[in-house]
PDB file of C-alpha atoms in Angstrom:
ATOM      1  CA  MET A  18    -118.032 192.950 -94.357  1.00 75.00           C
ATOM      2  CA  GLY A  19    -120.154 195.468 -96.225  1.00 83.00           C
ATOM      3  CA  PRO A  20    -120.719 198.594 -94.094  1.00 91.00           C
ATOM      4  CA  GLU A  21    -124.290 199.045 -95.379  1.00 90.00           C
ATOM      5  CA  ALA A  22    -125.165 195.486 -94.345  1.00 90.00           C
ATOM      6  CA  THR A  23    -123.456 196.000 -90.978  1.00 95.00           C
ATOM      7  CA  ALA A  24    -125.488 199.144 -90.316  1.00 95.00           C
ATOM      8  CA  ASP A  25    -128.671 197.391 -91.446  1.00 93.00           C
ATOM      9  CA  LEU A  26    -128.083 194.476 -89.074  1.00 96.00           C
ATOM     10  CA  TYR A  27    -127.495 196.843 -86.161  1.00 97.00           C
ATOM     11  CA  MET A  28    -130.768 198.657 -86.886  1.00 96.00           C
ATOM     12  CA  ARG A  29    -132.580 195.316 -86.988  1.00 96.00           C
ATOM     13  CA  ILE A  30    -131.168 194.471 -83.554  1.00 97.00           C
ATOM     14  CA  ILE A  31    -132.416 197.799 -82.215  1.00 97.00           C
ATOM     15  CA  ARG A  32    -135.896 197.298 -83.689  1.00 95.00           C
ATOM     16  CA  ALA A  33    -136.081 193.706 -82.421  1.00 95.00           C
ATOM     17  CA  THR A  34    -135.378 194.774 -78.831  1.00 95.00           C
ATOM     18  CA  LYS A  35    -138.348 195.649 -76.632  1.00 94.00           C
ATOM     19  CA  VAL A  36    -137.320 198.618 -74.518  1.00 91.00           C
ATOM     20  CA  GLN A  37    -138.703 201.449 -72.432  1.00 92.00           C
ATOM     21  CA  ARG A  38    -135.443 203.393 -72.130  1.00 94.00           C
ATOM     22  CA  ASP A  39    -131.975 203.534 -73.681  1.00 94.00           C
ATOM     23  CA  GLN A  40    -130.523 201.378 -70.921  1.00 93.00           C
ATOM     24  CA  ASP A  41    -132.755 198.451 -71.933  1.00 91.00           C
ATOM     25  CA  HIS A  42    -130.889 197.995 -75.224  1.00 94.00           C
ATOM     26  CA  ARG A  43    -128.224 195.326 -75.663  1.00 93.00           C
ATOM     27  CA  ARG A  44    -124.593 196.307 -75.574  1.00 95.00           C
ATOM     28  CA  VAL A  45    -123.376 195.810 -79.139  1.00 97.00           C
ATOM     29  CA  ILE A  46    -119.697 195.876 -80.084  1.00 97.00           C
ATOM     30  CA  ILE A  47    -119.237 196.529 -83.808  1.00 97.00           C
ATOM     31  CA  ASP A  48    -116.039 195.997 -85.763  1.00 96.00           C
ATOM     32  CA  SER A  49    -116.976 197.185 -89.249  1.00 94.00           C
ATOM     33  CA  ASN A  50    -113.932 195.871 -91.068  1.00 92.00           C
ATOM     34  CA  ALA A  51    -114.508 196.509 -94.766  1.00 91.00           C
ATOM     35  CA  LYS A  52    -110.872 195.580 -95.476  1.00 94.00           C
ATOM     36  CA  ILE A  53    -111.619 191.857 -95.132  1.00 96.00           C
ATOM     37  CA  PRO A  54    -110.922 190.306 -98.575  1.00 96.00           C
ATOM     38  CA  ASP A  55    -113.906 189.551-100.791  1.00 93.00           C
ATOM     39  CA  ARG A  56    -115.383 186.199 -99.861  1.00 95.00           C
ATOM     40  CA  THR A  57    -116.694 185.284-103.318  1.00 92.00           C
ATOM     41  CA  ALA A  58    -113.342 186.054-104.963  1.00 94.00           C
ATOM     42  CA  ALA A  59    -111.608 183.794-102.441  1.00 95.00           C
ATOM     43  CA  ILE A  60    -114.003 180.901-103.051  1.00 94.00           C
ATOM     44  CA  ARG A  61    -113.490 181.298-106.803  1.00 92.00           C
ATOM     45  CA  GLY A  62    -109.728 181.155-106.284  1.00 94.00           C
ATOM     46  CA  GLU A  63    -109.389 184.713-107.552  1.00 96.00           C
ATOM     47  CA  GLY A  64    -108.300 186.433-104.344  1.00 96.00           C
ATOM     48  CA  PRO A  65    -106.807 185.957-100.873  1.00 97.00           C
ATOM     49  CA  SER A  66    -108.636 184.094 -98.146  1.00 97.00           C
ATOM     50  CA  PRO A  67    -110.605 186.287 -95.751  1.00 97.00           C
ATOM     51  CA  LEU A  68    -110.075 183.785 -92.927  1.00 98.00           C
ATOM     52  CA  PRO A  69    -107.015 185.428 -91.289  1.00 98.00           C
ATOM     53  CA  MET A  70    -108.802 188.767 -91.027  1.00 98.00           C
ATOM     54  CA  LEU A  71    -112.051 187.102 -89.949  1.00 98.00           C
ATOM     55  CA  VAL A  72    -110.125 185.427 -87.119  1.00 98.00           C
ATOM     56  CA  GLU A  73    -108.361 188.679 -86.217  1.00 97.00           C
ATOM     57  CA  THR A  74    -111.664 190.546 -86.098  1.00 97.00           C
ATOM     58  CA  GLY A  75    -113.312 187.750 -84.118  1.00 98.00           C
ATOM     59  CA  LEU A  76    -110.504 187.771 -81.553  1.00 98.00           C
ATOM     60  CA  ASN A  77    -110.799 191.548 -81.244  1.00 97.00           C
ATOM     61  CA  LEU A  78    -114.499 191.214 -80.454  1.00 98.00           C
ATOM     62  CA  GLN A  79    -113.853 188.367 -78.022  1.00 98.00           C
ATOM     63  CA  CYS A  80    -111.204 190.410 -76.190  1.00 98.00           C
ATOM     64  CA  ALA A  81    -113.564 193.388 -76.112  1.00 98.00           C
ATOM     65  CA  GLY A  82    -116.046 191.343 -74.086  1.00 97.00           C
ATOM     66  CA  ALA A  83    -118.477 189.952 -76.656  1.00 97.00           C
ATOM     67  CA  ASP A  84    -120.459 186.877 -75.569  1.00 96.00           C
ATOM     68  CA  LEU A  85    -121.323 185.850 -79.124  1.00 97.00           C
ATOM     69  CA  ILE A  86    -120.520 186.915 -82.672  1.00 98.00           C
ATOM     70  CA  ILE A  87    -122.823 187.503 -85.625  1.00 98.00           C
ATOM     71  CA  ILE A  88    -121.655 188.094 -89.190  1.00 97.00           C
ATOM     72  CA  PRO A  89    -123.687 190.187 -91.680  1.00 95.00           C
ATOM     73  CA  CYS A  90    -122.414 188.245 -94.699  1.00 94.00           C
ATOM     74  CA  ASN A  91    -123.813 184.977 -96.036  1.00 94.00           C
ATOM     75  CA  THR A  92    -120.737 184.013 -98.054  1.00 93.00           C
ATOM     76  CA  ALA A  93    -118.467 184.413 -95.017  1.00 96.00           C
ATOM     77  CA  HIS A  94    -120.214 181.396 -93.502  1.00 97.00           C
ATOM     78  CA  HIS A  95    -118.198 179.240 -95.899  1.00 96.00           C
ATOM     79  CA  PHE A  96    -115.382 179.863 -93.392  1.00 98.00           C
ATOM     80  CA  HIS A  97    -117.559 179.416 -90.290  1.00 98.00           C
ATOM     81  CA  ALA A  98    -116.073 176.149 -89.004  1.00 98.00           C
ATOM     82  CA  ASP A  99    -112.483 177.374 -89.295  1.00 98.00           C
ATOM     83  CA  LEU A 100    -113.362 180.686 -87.656  1.00 98.00           C
ATOM     84  CA  GLN A 101    -115.258 179.033 -84.813  1.00 99.00           C
ATOM     85  CA  SER A 102    -112.316 176.731 -84.093  1.00 99.00           C
ATOM     86  CA  LYS A 103    -110.157 179.780 -83.302  1.00 98.00           C
ATOM     87  CA  LEU A 104    -112.597 181.392 -80.858  1.00 99.00           C
ATOM     88  CA  LYS A 105    -113.905 180.595 -77.388  1.00 98.00           C
ATOM     89  CA  ILE A 106    -117.284 182.297 -77.897  1.00 98.00           C
ATOM     90  CA  PRO A 107    -120.015 181.076 -80.283  1.00 98.00           C
ATOM     91  CA  VAL A 108    -120.343 182.412 -83.813  1.00 98.00           C
ATOM     92  CA  LEU A 109    -123.999 182.130 -84.785  1.00 98.00           C
ATOM     93  CA  HIS A 110    -124.525 180.391 -88.132  1.00 98.00           C
ATOM     94  CA  MET A 111    -127.039 182.595 -89.922  1.00 98.00           C
ATOM     95  CA  ILE A 112    -127.893 180.135 -92.695  1.00 98.00           C
ATOM     96  CA  ARG A 113    -128.539 177.114 -90.453  1.00 98.00           C
ATOM     97  CA  LEU A 114    -130.509 179.284 -88.055  1.00 98.00           C
ATOM     98  CA  SER A 115    -132.710 180.655 -90.820  1.00 98.00           C
ATOM     99  CA  ALA A 116    -133.343 177.171 -92.219  1.00 98.00           C
ATOM    100  CA  GLU A 117    -134.666 176.039 -88.842  1.00 97.00           C
ATOM    101  CA  LYS A 118    -136.791 179.147 -88.359  1.00 97.00           C
ATOM    102  CA  THR A 119    -138.233 178.930 -91.877  1.00 97.00           C
ATOM    103  CA  HIS A 120    -139.180 175.289 -91.354  1.00 96.00           C
ATOM    104  CA  ALA A 121    -141.022 176.294 -88.175  1.00 96.00           C
ATOM    105  CA  LYS A 122    -142.678 179.476 -89.500  1.00 96.00           C
ATOM    106  CA  HIS A 123    -143.419 178.366 -93.081  1.00 97.00           C
ATOM    107  CA  PRO A 124    -143.960 174.584 -92.936  1.00 96.00           C
ATOM    108  CA  ALA A 125    -145.758 174.588 -96.298  1.00 97.00           C
ATOM    109  CA  VAL A 126    -142.720 175.948 -98.155  1.00 98.00           C
ATOM    110  CA  ARG A 127    -140.910 173.118 -99.906  1.00 98.00           C
ATOM    111  CA  ARG A 128    -139.149 174.976-102.743  1.00 98.00           C
ATOM    112  CA  ALA A 129    -137.326 178.264-102.160  1.00 99.00           C
ATOM    113  CA  GLY A 130    -135.573 180.471-104.697  1.00 99.00           C
ATOM    114  CA  LEU A 131    -132.137 181.767-103.710  1.00 99.00           C
ATOM    115  CA  LEU A 132    -130.771 185.243-104.433  1.00 99.00           C
ATOM    116  CA  ALA A 133    -127.117 185.077-103.424  1.00 97.00           C
ATOM    117  CA  SER A 134    -123.560 185.760-104.523  1.00 95.00           C
ATOM    118  CA  ASP A 135    -121.676 183.350-106.756  1.00 95.00           C
ATOM    119  CA  GLY A 136    -119.554 182.381-103.752  1.00 94.00           C
ATOM    120  CA  THR A 137    -122.580 181.337-101.726  1.00 94.00           C
ATOM    121  CA  LEU A 138    -123.937 179.310-104.650  1.00 96.00           C
ATOM    122  CA  MET A 139    -120.565 177.633-105.236  1.00 94.00           C
ATOM    123  CA  SER A 140    -120.184 176.696-101.575  1.00 95.00           C
ATOM    124  CA  ARG A 141    -123.731 175.249-101.465  1.00 95.00           C
ATOM    125  CA  LEU A 142    -124.255 176.690 -98.005  1.00 94.00           C
ATOM    126  CA  TYR A 143    -128.006 176.860 -98.445  1.00 97.00           C
ATOM    127  CA  GLN A 144    -128.394 173.429 -99.988  1.00 96.00           C
ATOM    128  CA  GLU A 145    -126.545 171.842 -97.072  1.00 92.00           C
ATOM    129  CA  SER A 146    -128.668 173.530 -94.396  1.00 95.00           C
ATOM    130  CA  TRP A 147    -132.068 174.018 -95.983  1.00 97.00           C
ATOM    131  CA  GLU A 148    -132.446 170.646 -97.660  1.00 95.00           C
ATOM    132  CA  LYS A 149    -132.027 169.051 -94.214  1.00 95.00           C
ATOM    133  CA  GLN A 150    -135.281 170.849 -93.373  1.00 96.00           C
ATOM    134  CA  GLY A 151    -136.976 169.450 -96.472  1.00 96.00           C
ATOM    135  CA  ILE A 152    -136.684 172.665 -98.504  1.00 98.00           C
ATOM    136  CA  GLU A 153    -135.361 172.393-102.065  1.00 98.00           C
ATOM    137  CA  ILE A 154    -133.221 175.315-103.231  1.00 98.00           C
ATOM    138  CA  ILE A 155    -133.860 176.788-106.687  1.00 98.00           C
ATOM    139  CA  GLU A 156    -131.027 178.840-108.184  1.00 98.00           C
ATOM    140  CA  PRO A 157    -131.354 181.486-110.913  1.00 98.00           C
ATOM    141  CA  GLY A 158    -130.296 180.708-114.468  1.00 97.00           C
ATOM    142  CA  ALA A 159    -126.827 181.811-115.563  1.00 98.00           C
ATOM    143  CA  GLU A 160    -127.914 185.096-117.161  1.00 98.00           C
ATOM    144  CA  THR A 161    -130.124 186.029-114.233  1.00 98.00           C
ATOM    145  CA  GLN A 162    -127.342 185.171-111.782  1.00 98.00           C
ATOM    146  CA  ARG A 163    -125.142 187.668-113.592  1.00 98.00           C
ATOM    147  CA  ASP A 164    -127.858 190.258-112.949  1.00 98.00           C
ATOM    148  CA  VAL A 165    -127.908 189.278-109.259  1.00 98.00           C
ATOM    149  CA  MET A 166    -124.153 189.833-109.049  1.00 97.00           C
ATOM    150  CA  ARG A 167    -124.509 193.178-110.836  1.00 98.00           C
ATOM    151  CA  ALA A 168    -127.193 194.190-108.347  1.00 98.00           C
ATOM    152  CA  ILE A 169    -124.968 193.297-105.395  1.00 96.00           C
ATOM    153  CA  TYR A 170    -121.555 194.521-106.559  1.00 94.00           C
ATOM    154  CA  GLU A 171    -122.284 197.292-109.072  1.00 97.00           C
ATOM    155  CA  HIS A 172    -125.292 198.858-107.399  1.00 97.00           C
ATOM    156  CA  ILE A 173    -126.106 198.074-103.754  1.00 95.00           C
ATOM    157  CA  LYS A 174    -122.491 197.958-102.530  1.00 92.00           C
ATOM    158  CA  CYS A 175    -122.013 201.296-104.321  1.00 95.00           C
ATOM    159  CA  GLY A 176    -125.039 202.891-102.651  1.00 93.00           C
ATOM    160  CA  GLU A 177    -127.286 202.621-105.733  1.00 96.00           C
ATOM    161  CA  LEU A 178    -130.185 200.837-104.076  1.00 97.00           C
ATOM    162  CA  GLU A 179    -133.030 201.301-106.564  1.00 98.00           C
ATOM    163  CA  PRO A 180    -131.254 199.917-109.662  1.00 98.00           C
ATOM    164  CA  GLY A 181    -130.148 196.951-107.567  1.00 98.00           C
ATOM    165  CA  ARG A 182    -133.671 196.418-106.255  1.00 97.00           C
ATOM    166  CA  LYS A 183    -135.102 196.320-109.779  1.00 98.00           C
ATOM    167  CA  LEU A 184    -132.626 193.683-110.907  1.00 98.00           C
ATOM    168  CA  LEU A 185    -133.343 191.535-107.856  1.00 98.00           C
ATOM    169  CA  TYR A 186    -137.096 191.938-108.247  1.00 98.00           C
ATOM    170  CA  ASN A 187    -136.898 190.658-111.818  1.00 98.00           C
ATOM    171  CA  ALA A 188    -134.666 187.789-110.707  1.00 98.00           C
ATOM    172  CA  SER A 189    -137.257 186.911-108.065  1.00 98.00           C
ATOM    173  CA  LEU A 190    -139.969 186.712-110.713  1.00 98.00           C
ATOM    174  CA  GLU A 191    -137.869 184.172-112.619  1.00 98.00           C
ATOM    175  CA  LEU A 192    -137.467 182.061-109.476  1.00 99.00           C
ATOM    176  CA  ILE A 193    -141.208 182.159-108.810  1.00 98.00           C
ATOM    177  CA  LYS A 194    -141.887 181.154-112.413  1.00 98.00           C
ATOM    178  CA  ALA A 195    -139.511 178.210-111.880  1.00 98.00           C
ATOM    179  CA  GLY A 196    -141.627 177.016-108.964  1.00 98.00           C
ATOM    180  CA  ALA A 197    -140.250 178.843-105.928  1.00 98.00           C
ATOM    181  CA  GLU A 198    -142.796 179.071-103.118  1.00 98.00           C
ATOM    182  CA  ALA A 199    -140.634 181.642-101.321  1.00 98.00           C
ATOM    183  CA  VAL A 200    -137.553 183.727-102.119  1.00 99.00           C
ATOM    184  CA  ILE A 201    -134.491 183.816 -99.850  1.00 98.00           C
ATOM    185  CA  CYS A 202    -132.404 186.947 -99.366  1.00 98.00           C
ATOM    186  CA  GLY A 203    -129.212 184.900 -99.505  1.00 97.00           C
ATOM    187  CA  CYS A 204    -126.933 187.933 -99.470  1.00 95.00           C
ATOM    188  CA  THR A 205    -127.077 190.670 -96.863  1.00 92.00           C
ATOM    189  CA  GLU A 206    -127.069 193.292 -99.622  1.00 93.00           C
ATOM    190  CA  VAL A 207    -130.233 191.662-100.984  1.00 96.00           C
ATOM    191  CA  SER A 208    -131.799 191.989 -97.523  1.00 94.00           C
ATOM    192  CA  ILE A 209    -131.316 195.755 -97.715  1.00 93.00           C
ATOM    193  CA  VAL A 210    -133.610 196.215-100.729  1.00 96.00           C
ATOM    194  CA  LEU A 211    -135.969 193.208-100.881  1.00 96.00           C
ATOM    195  CA  HIS A 212    -138.561 192.752 -98.152  1.00 95.00           C
ATOM    196  CA  ASP A 213    -141.496 190.533 -97.278  1.00 95.00           C
ATOM    197  CA  GLY A 214    -144.580 191.832 -99.055  1.00 95.00           C
ATOM    198  CA  ASP A 215    -142.670 192.876-102.185  1.00 97.00           C
ATOM    199  CA  LEU A 216    -143.547 189.616-103.970  1.00 98.00           C
ATOM    200  CA  THR A 217    -146.512 187.273-104.308  1.00 97.00           C
ATOM    201  CA  VAL A 218    -144.615 184.701-102.205  1.00 98.00           C
ATOM    202  CA  PRO A 219    -142.894 185.118 -98.827  1.00 98.00           C
ATOM    203  CA  VAL A 220    -139.509 186.842 -98.805  1.00 98.00           C
ATOM    204  CA  LEU A 221    -137.315 184.969 -96.317  1.00 98.00           C
ATOM    205  CA  ASP A 222    -134.673 187.104 -94.641  1.00 97.00           C
ATOM    206  CA  PRO A 223    -131.880 185.264 -92.796  1.00 97.00           C
ATOM    207  CA  MET A 224    -130.453 188.555 -91.539  1.00 96.00           C
ATOM    208  CA  GLN A 225    -133.709 189.307 -89.723  1.00 97.00           C
ATOM    209  CA  ASP A 226    -133.634 185.837 -88.176  1.00 98.00           C
ATOM    210  CA  LEU A 227    -130.042 186.484 -87.086  1.00 98.00           C
ATOM    211  CA  ALA A 228    -130.895 189.812 -85.472  1.00 98.00           C
ATOM    212  CA  GLU A 229    -133.836 188.345 -83.557  1.00 97.00           C
ATOM    213  CA  GLU A 230    -131.811 185.360 -82.341  1.00 97.00           C
ATOM    214  CA  ALA A 231    -128.964 187.602 -81.194  1.00 97.00           C
ATOM    215  CA  VAL A 232    -131.434 189.671 -79.178  1.00 96.00           C
ATOM    216  CA  ARG A 233    -132.989 186.533 -77.679  1.00 95.00           C
ATOM    217  CA  LEU A 234    -129.651 185.018 -76.678  1.00 95.00           C
ATOM    218  CA  SER A 235    -128.378 188.245 -75.154  1.00 91.00           C
ATOM    219  CA  ALA A 236    -131.477 188.873 -73.035  1.00 79.00           C
ATOM    220  CA  GLY A 237    -130.608 189.863 -69.491  1.00 58.00           C
TER     221      GLY A 237
END
């Protein structure tokens, strides 16, 4: 998984936890394994499957005492069912969780634009989960999707946040013009640079939903 996204998720967990002292924080076990093969390349048939290393990492966390697992990568959820079948502890499904929370928090939203990797679009992870909640998913056009991939892989993953943010902002404007009533950060790298309040419509952040749910489930 991307180390920047991993660090961002951990900070969200910290901020989502109400504490009065250090000891009130959750115990968090992090295995930042950036060697896991690229998920989008695997889905395209252009690289090895990440599943063996996802399972290995999941088993490491399980053996280390984790009660649940969260993954700071949308595209990795393409392999969720196979990963979960190899583990005894739950792996939270970020995309399904966010669909449910969005339906509850933004009931008026019926069309949402999706900023995500090619792998996530190809696997239709969002369509499967969000359309069950009555939310239609709008994807960028082909040229704009190339800009989204450039933002993720050539800028944000390389530490160049501002150029990536500009590309994603412009892609968001296209989605809004196409009728999106909200924009989804469908890649954890997108979540790093695009935030609610940046656009004229709500910015929906599955990674924030994941952090808050992890804190809730680990209470006590």
